[in-house]
Tab-separated table of C-alpha atoms in Angstrom:
chain	number	residue	atom	x	y	z
A	28	MET	CA	20.105	25.721	-19.296
A	29	GLY	CA	21.039	24.973	-15.684
A	30	LYS	CA	18.896	22.804	-13.484
A	31	THR	CA	16.256	24.728	-11.510
A	32	LYS	CA	17.196	25.025	-7.845
A	33	ARG	CA	15.329	22.532	-5.708
A	34	GLN	CA	12.722	24.127	-3.445
A	35	LEU	CA	10.904	22.641	-0.510
A	36	HIS	CA	7.181	21.887	-0.379
A	37	LEU	CA	4.995	23.056	2.491
A	38	ASN	CA	1.648	21.604	3.480
A	39	LEU	CA	-0.519	23.208	6.160
A	40	PHE	CA	-2.030	20.620	8.510
A	41	ILE	CA	-5.188	22.202	9.948
A	42	MET	CA	-6.296	20.718	13.274
A	43	ASN	CA	-9.227	22.685	14.701
A	44	VAL	CA	-7.734	25.470	16.897
A	45	GLY	CA	-4.206	24.043	16.783
A	46	HIS	CA	-2.103	20.922	17.201
A	47	HIS	CA	-1.171	21.404	20.823
A	48	GLU	CA	-3.688	19.471	22.896
A	49	ALA	CA	-4.196	22.509	25.171
A	50	ALA	CA	-4.546	25.063	22.346
A	51	TRP	CA	-8.295	25.313	22.942
A	52	ARG	CA	-7.624	26.584	26.493
A	53	ARG	CA	-5.539	29.596	25.470
A	54	PRO	CA	-7.234	32.888	26.385
A	55	ASP	CA	-7.345	33.946	22.724
A	56	ALA	CA	-8.612	30.573	21.417
A	57	GLU	CA	-12.048	30.272	19.822
A	58	PRO	CA	-12.899	26.557	20.063
A	59	HIS	CA	-16.573	27.310	19.407
A	60	ARG	CA	-15.586	28.084	15.799
A	61	ILE	CA	-14.468	24.561	14.834
A	62	THR	CA	-17.726	24.192	12.893
A	63	ASP	CA	-17.686	27.753	11.487
A	64	ILE	CA	-16.844	27.814	7.773
A	65	ARG	CA	-15.682	31.434	8.017
A	66	TYR	CA	-12.938	30.394	10.428
A	67	PHE	CA	-11.588	27.801	7.992
A	68	GLU	CA	-11.931	30.204	5.064
A	69	ARG	CA	-9.624	32.598	6.916
A	70	LEU	CA	-7.021	29.881	7.498
A	71	ALA	CA	-7.155	28.808	3.851
A	72	ARG	CA	-6.690	32.371	2.628
A	73	ILE	CA	-3.710	32.954	4.929
A	74	ALA	CA	-2.095	29.744	3.672
A	75	GLU	CA	-2.722	30.601	0.032
A	76	GLU	CA	-1.352	34.119	0.434
A	77	ALA	CA	1.784	32.535	1.915
A	78	LYS	CA	1.987	30.219	-1.145
A	79	PHE	CA	1.670	26.892	0.680
A	80	ASP	CA	1.465	23.936	-1.706
A	81	SER	CA	-1.589	22.562	0.038
A	82	LEU	CA	-3.685	22.332	3.156
A	83	PHE	CA	-4.636	19.070	4.785
A	84	LEU	CA	-7.471	17.852	6.988
A	85	ALA	CA	-7.094	14.789	9.188
A	86	ASP	CA	-10.145	12.716	10.008
A	87	GLY	CA	-11.355	9.982	12.303
A	88	LEU	CA	-14.558	7.999	12.390
A	89	ALA	CA	-15.090	7.765	16.142
A	90	VAL	CA	-15.106	9.871	19.307
A	91	ASN	CA	-12.478	8.639	21.733
A	92	LYS	CA	-13.303	8.160	25.399
A	93	ASN	CA	-11.210	11.158	26.483
A	94	ILE	CA	-13.640	13.735	25.062
A	95	ARG	CA	-14.048	15.219	28.575
A	96	HIS	CA	-10.762	17.103	28.261
A	97	GLY	CA	-10.369	17.419	24.492
A	98	GLY	CA	-10.623	15.574	21.251
A	99	SER	CA	-10.503	15.774	17.490
A	100	VAL	CA	-14.076	16.456	16.474
A	101	GLY	CA	-15.267	18.669	13.666
A	102	LEU	CA	-16.455	18.891	10.102
A	103	GLU	CA	-16.276	16.110	7.520
A	104	PRO	CA	-13.349	16.706	5.087
A	105	PHE	CA	-15.084	16.416	1.690
A	106	THR	CA	-17.768	18.898	2.703
A	107	LEU	CA	-15.289	21.371	4.162
A	108	LEU	CA	-12.749	21.108	1.317
A	109	SER	CA	-15.460	21.641	-1.294
A	110	ALA	CA	-16.486	24.822	0.492
A	111	LEU	CA	-12.863	26.020	0.739
A	112	SER	CA	-12.327	25.421	-2.979
A	113	ALA	CA	-14.790	28.227	-3.653
A	114	VAL	CA	-12.744	30.848	-1.757
A	115	THR	CA	-9.268	29.794	-3.002
A	116	ARG	CA	-7.706	29.472	-6.447
A	117	HIS	CA	-4.324	27.755	-6.121
A	118	ILE	CA	-3.752	25.918	-2.845
A	119	GLY	CA	-4.111	22.130	-2.884
A	120	LEU	CA	-6.895	20.526	-0.847
A	121	ILE	CA	-6.009	17.194	0.797
A	122	GLY	CA	-8.535	15.148	2.739
A	123	THR	CA	-8.108	12.032	4.857
A	124	VAL	CA	-10.296	9.052	3.982
A	125	SER	CA	-10.007	5.555	5.453
A	126	THR	CA	-9.861	2.498	3.217
A	127	THR	CA	-10.986	0.310	6.117
A	128	TYR	CA	-14.416	1.834	6.675
A	129	ASN	CA	-15.442	3.084	3.238
A	130	GLU	CA	-16.227	1.692	-0.206
A	131	PRO	CA	-14.060	2.441	-3.277
A	132	PHE	CA	-16.880	3.681	-5.496
A	133	HIS	CA	-17.992	6.301	-2.951
A	134	VAL	CA	-14.455	7.547	-2.395
A	135	ALA	CA	-13.468	7.590	-6.084
A	136	ARG	CA	-16.616	9.533	-6.943
A	137	LYS	CA	-16.121	12.103	-4.180
A	138	PHE	CA	-12.461	12.747	-5.041
A	139	ALA	CA	-13.223	13.047	-8.748
A	140	SER	CA	-15.937	15.538	-7.840
A	141	LEU	CA	-13.624	17.532	-5.553
A	142	ASP	CA	-10.954	17.606	-8.273
A	143	HIS	CA	-13.476	18.995	-10.781
A	144	ILE	CA	-14.903	21.501	-8.284
A	145	SER	CA	-11.452	22.809	-7.334
A	146	GLY	CA	-9.990	22.838	-10.843
A	147	GLY	CA	-7.456	20.099	-10.155
A	148	ARG	CA	-6.388	20.666	-6.555
A	149	ALA	CA	-7.572	17.500	-4.784
A	150	GLY	CA	-5.392	15.138	-2.769
A	151	TRP	CA	-6.242	11.969	-0.838
A	152	ASN	CA	-4.488	11.093	2.414
A	153	ILE	CA	-4.940	7.327	2.409
A	154	VAL	CA	-5.224	5.833	5.894
A	155	THR	CA	-6.160	2.403	7.179
A	156	SER	CA	-7.648	3.638	10.510
A	157	ALA	CA	-5.507	3.152	13.595
A	158	SER	CA	-8.256	3.581	16.203
A	159	PRO	CA	-10.097	0.443	17.341
A	160	PHE	CA	-13.073	2.623	18.277
A	161	GLU	CA	-13.847	3.169	14.593
A	162	ALA	CA	-14.681	-0.507	14.096
A	163	LEU	CA	-17.573	-0.208	16.537
A	164	ASN	CA	-19.297	2.323	14.275
A	165	PHE	CA	-19.184	0.058	11.208
A	166	ASN	CA	-20.842	-3.224	12.090
A	167	ARG	CA	-17.711	-4.754	13.616
A	168	ASP	CA	-16.899	-6.004	17.087
A	169	ALA	CA	-13.151	-5.612	16.660
A	170	HIS	CA	-10.641	-3.690	14.566
A	171	LEU	CA	-9.303	-5.408	11.431
A	172	GLU	CA	-5.783	-6.738	11.951
A	173	HIS	CA	-2.909	-4.439	10.882
A	174	GLY	CA	-1.703	-6.482	7.898
A	175	LYS	CA	-5.253	-7.155	6.705
A	176	ARG	CA	-5.981	-3.419	6.740
A	177	TYR	CA	-3.099	-2.829	4.322
A	178	GLU	CA	-4.189	-5.711	2.081
A	179	ARG	CA	-7.618	-4.103	1.876
A	180	ALA	CA	-6.021	-0.696	1.230
A	181	ARG	CA	-4.061	-2.009	-1.767
A	182	GLU	CA	-7.160	-3.474	-3.359
A	183	PHE	CA	-9.211	-0.391	-2.474
A	184	LEU	CA	-6.732	1.870	-4.283
A	185	GLN	CA	-6.596	-0.495	-7.276
A	186	VAL	CA	-10.372	-0.212	-7.619
A	187	ALA	CA	-10.350	3.558	-7.189
A	188	LYS	CA	-7.707	3.983	-9.899
A	189	GLY	CA	-9.688	1.747	-12.224
A	190	LEU	CA	-12.791	3.849	-11.658
A	191	TRP	CA	-10.911	7.109	-12.311
A	192	ASP	CA	-9.616	5.544	-15.529
A	193	SER	CA	-13.041	4.259	-16.585
A	194	TRP	CA	-13.542	7.510	-18.494
A	195	GLU	CA	-10.922	8.517	-21.045
A	196	ASP	CA	-10.069	12.209	-21.171
A	197	ASP	CA	-11.907	12.789	-24.448
A	198	ALA	CA	-14.905	10.551	-23.752
A	199	LEU	CA	-17.269	13.512	-23.484
A	200	VAL	CA	-18.222	14.573	-27.019
A	201	LEU	CA	-21.128	16.966	-26.337
A	202	ASP	CA	-22.012	17.298	-30.035
A	203	LYS	CA	-25.411	19.012	-30.085
A	204	THR	CA	-25.812	18.601	-33.839
A	205	SER	CA	-25.359	14.820	-33.926
A	206	GLY	CA	-26.861	14.213	-30.530
A	207	ILE	CA	-23.721	12.420	-29.304
A	208	PHE	CA	-23.173	13.172	-25.624
A	209	ALA	CA	-20.269	10.787	-25.005
A	210	ASP	CA	-18.184	8.295	-26.955
A	211	ASP	CA	-19.407	5.154	-25.237
A	212	ARG	CA	-16.376	3.206	-26.506
A	213	LYS	CA	-14.285	5.342	-24.136
A	214	VAL	CA	-16.413	4.757	-21.039
A	215	ARG	CA	-15.578	1.348	-19.615
A	216	GLU	CA	-16.576	-1.117	-16.961
A	217	ILE	CA	-13.692	-2.181	-14.763
A	218	GLN	CA	-15.197	-5.567	-13.789
A	219	HIS	CA	-13.159	-5.866	-10.589
A	220	ALA	CA	-13.635	-8.985	-8.498
A	221	GLY	CA	-11.180	-9.359	-5.640
A	222	GLU	CA	-10.796	-10.465	-2.040
A	223	SER	CA	-12.583	-7.462	-0.516
A	224	PHE	CA	-14.441	-5.759	-3.360
A	225	LYS	CA	-16.595	-6.544	-6.364
A	226	VAL	CA	-17.139	-3.452	-8.525
A	227	ARG	CA	-18.458	-3.267	-12.074
A	228	GLY	CA	-18.051	0.441	-12.867
A	229	PRO	CA	-17.747	2.737	-14.699
A	230	LEU	CA	-17.635	5.781	-12.435
A	231	ASN	CA	-20.479	8.235	-12.958
A	232	VAL	CA	-18.112	11.232	-12.969
A	233	PRO	CA	-15.941	11.986	-16.047
A	234	ARG	CA	-12.151	11.910	-15.689
A	235	SER	CA	-11.014	14.825	-13.556
A	236	PRO	CA	-8.400	17.546	-14.274
A	237	GLN	CA	-5.556	15.712	-12.474
A	238	GLY	CA	-6.613	12.229	-13.600
A	239	TYR	CA	-6.199	11.040	-10.022
A	240	PRO	CA	-6.068	13.155	-6.867
A	241	VAL	CA	-2.532	13.386	-5.504
A	242	LEU	CA	-2.087	10.217	-3.447
A	243	VAL	CA	-0.765	10.827	0.059
A	244	GLN	CA	0.032	8.281	2.755
A	245	ALA	CA	0.785	8.736	6.448
A	246	GLY	CA	1.961	5.375	7.811
A	247	SER	CA	5.595	4.566	8.604
A	248	SER	CA	5.383	0.930	9.681
A	249	GLU	CA	6.899	-1.732	7.422
A	250	ASP	CA	3.498	-2.236	5.787
A	251	GLY	CA	3.076	1.522	5.521
A	252	LYS	CA	6.467	2.108	3.916
A	253	GLU	CA	5.896	-0.650	1.366
A	254	PHE	CA	2.469	0.760	0.523
A	255	ALA	CA	3.850	4.299	0.208
A	256	ALA	CA	6.819	3.245	-1.921
A	257	GLN	CA	4.526	1.474	-4.361
A	258	HIS	CA	1.607	3.902	-4.503
A	259	ALA	CA	2.045	7.238	-2.684
A	260	GLU	CA	3.127	10.524	-4.241
A	261	ALA	CA	3.630	12.255	-0.899
A	262	ILE	CA	4.188	10.932	2.623
A	263	PHE	CA	3.264	12.680	5.859
A	264	THR	CA	5.697	11.167	8.340
A	265	ALA	CA	6.806	11.748	11.936
A	266	GLN	CA	10.524	11.877	12.693
A	267	GLN	CA	12.207	13.242	15.828
A	268	THR	CA	15.824	13.632	14.686
A	269	LEU	CA	17.613	14.425	11.453
A	270	GLU	CA	19.322	11.029	11.565
A	271	GLU	CA	15.959	9.253	11.805
A	272	ALA	CA	14.599	11.387	8.981
A	273	GLN	CA	17.582	10.628	6.746
A	274	ARG	CA	17.217	6.875	7.303
A	275	PHE	CA	13.496	6.988	6.578
A	276	TYR	CA	14.042	9.159	3.486
A	277	ALA	CA	16.726	6.900	2.029
A	278	ASP	CA	14.746	3.751	2.850
A	279	VAL	CA	11.477	4.821	1.237
A	280	LYS	CA	13.149	6.359	-1.828
A	281	ALA	CA	15.084	3.111	-2.357
A	282	ARG	CA	11.879	1.084	-2.046
A	283	ALA	CA	10.212	3.334	-4.627
A	284	THR	CA	13.105	2.669	-7.012
A	285	ARG	CA	12.684	-1.057	-6.415
A	286	PHE	CA	9.069	-0.724	-7.564
A	287	GLY	CA	10.281	0.902	-10.795
A	288	ARG	CA	9.266	4.404	-9.758
A	289	ASN	CA	11.126	7.706	-10.044
A	290	PRO	CA	11.976	8.528	-6.395
A	291	GLU	CA	11.663	12.242	-7.144
A	292	GLU	CA	7.950	11.652	-7.706
A	293	LEU	CA	7.527	10.653	-4.056
A	294	LYS	CA	7.656	13.684	-1.742
A	295	ILE	CA	8.536	13.040	1.904
A	296	LEU	CA	7.123	15.652	4.305
A	297	PRO	CA	7.890	15.226	8.027
A	298	GLY	CA	5.667	17.048	10.498
A	299	ILE	CA	6.965	20.146	12.297
A	300	CYS	CA	5.127	21.817	15.184
A	301	ALA	CA	6.982	25.092	15.715
A	302	VAL	CA	6.335	27.541	18.550
A	303	ILE	CA	7.657	30.845	17.190
A	304	GLY	CA	8.789	33.865	19.180
A	305	GLU	CA	10.538	37.153	18.446
A	306	THR	CA	13.308	35.762	20.685
A	307	GLU	CA	14.207	32.209	21.653
A	308	SER	CA	13.277	32.855	25.280
A	309	GLU	CA	9.867	34.146	24.230
A	310	ALA	CA	9.241	31.012	22.177
A	311	ILE	CA	10.280	28.738	25.045
A	312	GLU	CA	7.990	30.666	27.405
A	313	LYS	CA	5.073	30.248	24.958
A	314	GLU	CA	5.704	26.527	24.863
A	315	ARG	CA	5.881	26.353	28.667
A	316	GLU	CA	2.573	28.216	28.997
A	317	LEU	CA	0.916	25.795	26.593
A	318	ASN	CA	2.238	22.767	28.453
A	319	GLU	CA	0.968	24.160	31.754
A	320	LEU	CA	-2.546	24.156	30.288
A	321	THR	CA	-2.466	20.423	29.565
A	322	VAL	CA	-4.645	18.029	31.558
A	323	PRO	CA	-2.566	14.930	32.489
A	324	GLU	CA	-5.610	12.639	32.305
A	325	TYR	CA	-6.055	13.521	28.639
A	326	GLY	CA	-2.453	12.866	27.703
A	327	LEU	CA	-2.355	9.655	29.723
A	328	HIS	CA	-5.366	8.325	27.878
A	329	GLN	CA	-3.772	9.136	24.510
A	330	LEU	CA	-0.429	7.639	25.483
A	331	SER	CA	-1.971	4.514	27.043
A	332	ASN	CA	-3.862	3.791	23.825
A	333	MET	CA	-0.753	4.406	21.746
A	334	LEU	CA	1.483	2.124	23.821
A	335	GLY	CA	-1.035	-0.578	24.697
A	336	VAL	CA	-0.442	-0.188	28.461
A	337	ASP	CA	-2.618	1.447	31.135
A	338	LEU	CA	-0.319	4.201	32.445
A	339	TYR	CA	-2.726	5.602	35.047
A	340	THR	CA	-1.272	3.393	37.772
A	341	TYR	CA	2.315	4.557	37.226
A	342	PRO	CA	3.885	7.716	38.743
A	343	LEU	CA	3.966	10.691	36.388
A	344	ASP	CA	7.525	11.536	37.386
A	345	GLY	CA	8.783	8.009	36.863
A	346	PRO	CA	9.887	6.228	33.668
A	347	LEU	CA	7.695	4.259	31.299
A	348	PRO	CA	6.978	0.720	32.451
A	349	GLU	CA	7.909	-2.370	30.459
A	350	LEU	CA	6.024	-2.263	27.154
A	351	PRO	CA	4.740	-4.911	24.740
A	352	PRO	CA	6.668	-5.568	21.501
A	353	ALA	CA	5.772	-3.336	18.543
A	354	GLU	CA	4.480	-6.263	16.472
A	355	SER	CA	1.718	-6.857	19.031
A	356	ILE	CA	0.275	-3.369	18.482
A	357	ASN	CA	-2.811	-3.356	16.236
A	358	GLY	CA	-2.920	0.434	15.994
A	359	ASN	CA	-0.195	2.793	14.782
A	360	ARG	CA	2.956	0.679	15.042
A	361	SER	CA	5.343	3.284	13.651
A	362	ARG	CA	4.174	5.913	16.151
A	363	PHE	CA	4.497	3.369	18.988
A	364	GLN	CA	8.148	2.781	18.087
A	365	LEU	CA	8.880	6.487	17.654
A	366	VAL	CA	7.518	7.312	21.117
A	367	VAL	CA	9.388	4.437	22.779
A	368	ASP	CA	12.640	5.479	21.096
A	369	LEU	CA	12.111	9.127	22.119
A	370	ALA	CA	11.478	8.235	25.769
A	371	GLN	CA	14.485	5.923	25.960
A	372	ARG	CA	16.883	8.187	24.048
A	373	GLU	CA	16.157	11.239	26.200
A	374	GLU	CA	15.406	9.309	29.432
A	375	LEU	CA	12.050	11.060	29.783
A	376	THR	CA	9.638	10.615	32.648
A	377	ILE	CA	5.997	9.998	31.787
A	378	ARG	CA	5.190	13.654	32.546
A	379	GLN	CA	8.033	14.906	30.335
A	380	LEU	CA	6.938	12.563	27.572
A	381	LEU	CA	3.364	13.859	27.808
A	382	HIS	CA	4.648	17.409	27.330
A	383	ARG	CA	6.811	16.378	24.381
A	384	LEU	CA	3.819	14.742	22.712
A	385	ALA	CA	1.296	17.462	23.566
A	386	GLY	CA	2.198	19.607	20.572
A	387	GLY	CA	2.744	17.087	17.809
A	388	ARG	CA	1.622	13.616	18.969
A	389	GLY	CA	5.050	12.291	17.994
A	390	HIS	CA	5.892	14.810	15.280
A	391	ARG	CA	8.909	17.027	15.870
A	392	THR	CA	8.261	20.043	18.064
A	393	PHE	CA	10.569	23.039	18.206
A	394	ALA	CA	10.520	26.402	19.994
A	395	GLY	CA	12.586	29.254	18.607
A	396	THR	CA	12.770	32.334	16.433
A	397	ALA	CA	11.763	32.396	12.787
A	398	VAL	CA	15.420	32.224	11.774
A	399	GLN	CA	15.996	29.214	14.028
A	400	VAL	CA	12.929	27.457	12.633
A	401	ALA	CA	14.096	28.178	9.076
A	402	ASP	CA	17.548	26.852	9.985
A	403	GLN	CA	15.975	23.588	11.161
A	404	LEU	CA	13.868	23.219	8.017
A	405	GLU	CA	16.804	24.009	5.736
A	406	ALA	CA	19.105	21.546	7.519
A	407	TRP	CA	16.650	18.676	7.086
A	408	PHE	CA	15.869	19.657	3.493
A	409	VAL	CA	19.454	19.966	2.204
A	410	SER	CA	20.761	16.977	4.181
A	411	GLY	CA	18.515	14.291	2.714
A	412	GLY	CA	15.907	14.321	5.464
A	413	SER	CA	12.895	15.681	3.590
A	414	ASP	CA	11.419	17.182	0.432
A	415	GLY	CA	9.502	19.687	2.529
A	416	PHE	CA	7.340	19.738	5.639
A	417	ASN	CA	3.892	19.141	7.019
A	418	VAL	CA	3.467	22.385	8.999
A	419	MET	CA	1.476	21.870	12.214
A	420	PRO	CA	0.807	25.188	13.996
A	421	PRO	CA	0.500	24.598	17.759
A	422	TYR	CA	-2.378	27.091	17.948
A	423	LEU	CA	-4.619	28.658	15.313
A	424	PRO	CA	-4.929	31.111	13.743
A	425	GLY	CA	-1.989	32.794	15.533
A	426	GLY	CA	0.568	30.052	14.927
A	427	LEU	CA	-0.197	30.033	11.203
A	428	GLU	CA	-0.071	33.825	10.999
A	429	GLU	CA	3.351	33.815	12.691
A	430	PHE	CA	4.689	31.111	10.365
A	431	ALA	CA	3.358	32.947	7.297
A	432	ARG	CA	4.605	36.368	8.433
A	433	LEU	CA	7.996	35.366	9.820
A	434	VAL	CA	9.204	31.943	8.585
A	435	ILE	CA	7.956	31.971	4.981
A	436	PRO	CA	9.775	35.243	4.088
A	437	GLU	CA	12.961	33.868	5.645
A	438	LEU	CA	12.719	30.719	3.512
A	439	GLN	CA	12.014	32.849	0.436
A	440	ARG	CA	15.078	35.036	1.143
A	441	ARG	CA	17.151	31.847	1.133
A	442	GLY	CA	15.669	30.770	-2.195
A	443	LEU	CA	14.140	27.702	-0.590
A	444	PHE	CA	10.462	28.453	-1.198
A	445	ARG	CA	8.356	29.929	-3.990
A	446	THR	CA	7.274	33.557	-4.075
A	447	GLU	CA	4.441	32.854	-6.553
A	448	TYR	CA	2.535	29.819	-7.727
A	449	ALA	CA	3.808	28.555	-11.083
A	450	GLY	CA	0.802	26.329	-11.798
A	451	ARG	CA	-2.831	25.828	-10.895
A	452	THR	CA	-3.075	22.138	-9.940
A	453	LEU	CA	-1.673	20.389	-6.885
A	454	ARG	CA	0.313	18.096	-9.171
A	455	GLU	CA	1.962	21.152	-10.724
A	456	HIS	CA	2.820	22.566	-7.288
A	457	LEU	CA	4.510	19.295	-6.318
A	458	GLY	CA	6.163	18.676	-9.683
A	459	LEU	CA	4.216	15.459	-10.215
A	460	PRO	CA	3.126	14.074	-13.598
A	461	ARG	CA	-0.508	13.570	-14.521
A	462	PRO	CA	-1.113	9.783	-14.522
A	463	ALA	CA	-1.802	8.134	-17.841
A	464	ASN	CA	-5.139	6.404	-18.303
A	465	SER	CA	-4.542	2.665	-18.000
A	466	PHE	CA	-7.399	1.932	-20.437
A	467	SER	CA	-6.356	4.358	-23.176
A	468	GLU	CA	-4.303	1.925	-25.255
A	469	VAL	CA	-4.754	-1.791	-24.602
A	470	THR	CA	-7.570	-3.017	-22.353
A	471	THR	CA	-9.676	-6.072	-21.858
A	472	SER	CA	-12.394	-4.184	-19.986
A	473	ARG	CA	-15.761	-3.870	-21.647
A	474	SER	CA	-16.899	-0.498	-22.906
A	475	ILE	CA	-20.467	0.712	-22.477
A	476	ALA	CA	-20.870	0.312	-26.252
A	477	GLY	CA	-20.202	-3.403	-25.895
A	478	LEU	CA	-23.082	-4.044	-23.523
């Protein structure tokens, strides 16, 4: 038997009415529907019909000060994903949850519940919160330092895994005759006592279909890469060039190997924000029209926060001013470096940089035909730059409909993407194993029976 041909993985990143910051201003946009479940049901169905591996919801825990001209506001991920699980059967459902401003028991319980509700399709995008505004909503005067956030994240995930393992797969007996509901020897306390958390357990939800939700991570700083290499099963990353993507891919896969992991069980998915046209000139014109709808004040606020410098006093058609070193940034360090490198490499003015970031916030943007988009995706995939892509339509639902109608069939014709789902769980879509229960064989944790 020959080895099955490698195929790429595609995740749909849903961002309200689209990823371009001016998408809500398009004449055909319906921004009033960002709290309408029927709108999201339509997007989920389109993605599932196109055979996407998964869909993904970002999340933040604060309203930024630039809400006057736009902003990422909307429904809470667990609530929305649970509703979407009822109108889909196969597509994975990935939600973003911060380890900085949550508690492990809450998060473990919610993801176990979502995995049961969806029949094994849950995924967790683990973030440490880059925005300092979030701290002000959670009894803090200042954002936790970058390294401390990752220390907390490691312990948070350790606790969550312990809670998911606190029930063995066969702990539920449900014997009506004997009156035995559960084998209490297989339901265990985890007795965790660490730097940030003290949790007894067990979880009050039985072990879910996937064991754990698929663990996703989205940071590309040194701390982020180490965390991903040790724990993540998929990475949402931002890369601007194939060379950058290849370096990141090789680096993280090598780190995973160093942690004793199979690098094939860590899927690297760079973001792609593609403006698609029937012709290249049509696509470029679409992109130009979107950029003309941007409000410079909005982009300047975003970019100033990202770079740690107030850019309002500098000319839009001039270069970036001198910037602080990356290690002084307490937000998203990897995105800071990506943007600085992009501006310097292409000698962009501030205005040009704002337009480049308007569609993907640092993720790769591309305007072209479906064939040209497919060419780009294939080149990165076969050249060691990715295992697939985090698809970020610039406007919704139209951008998703165009990708599903034009790009997906082109990838399928090339044998690069599935034509049908082969499994039911997100782990099966991604070719990931179901994690073993750490308590199943040898454990020092106390069972309920031992109380």
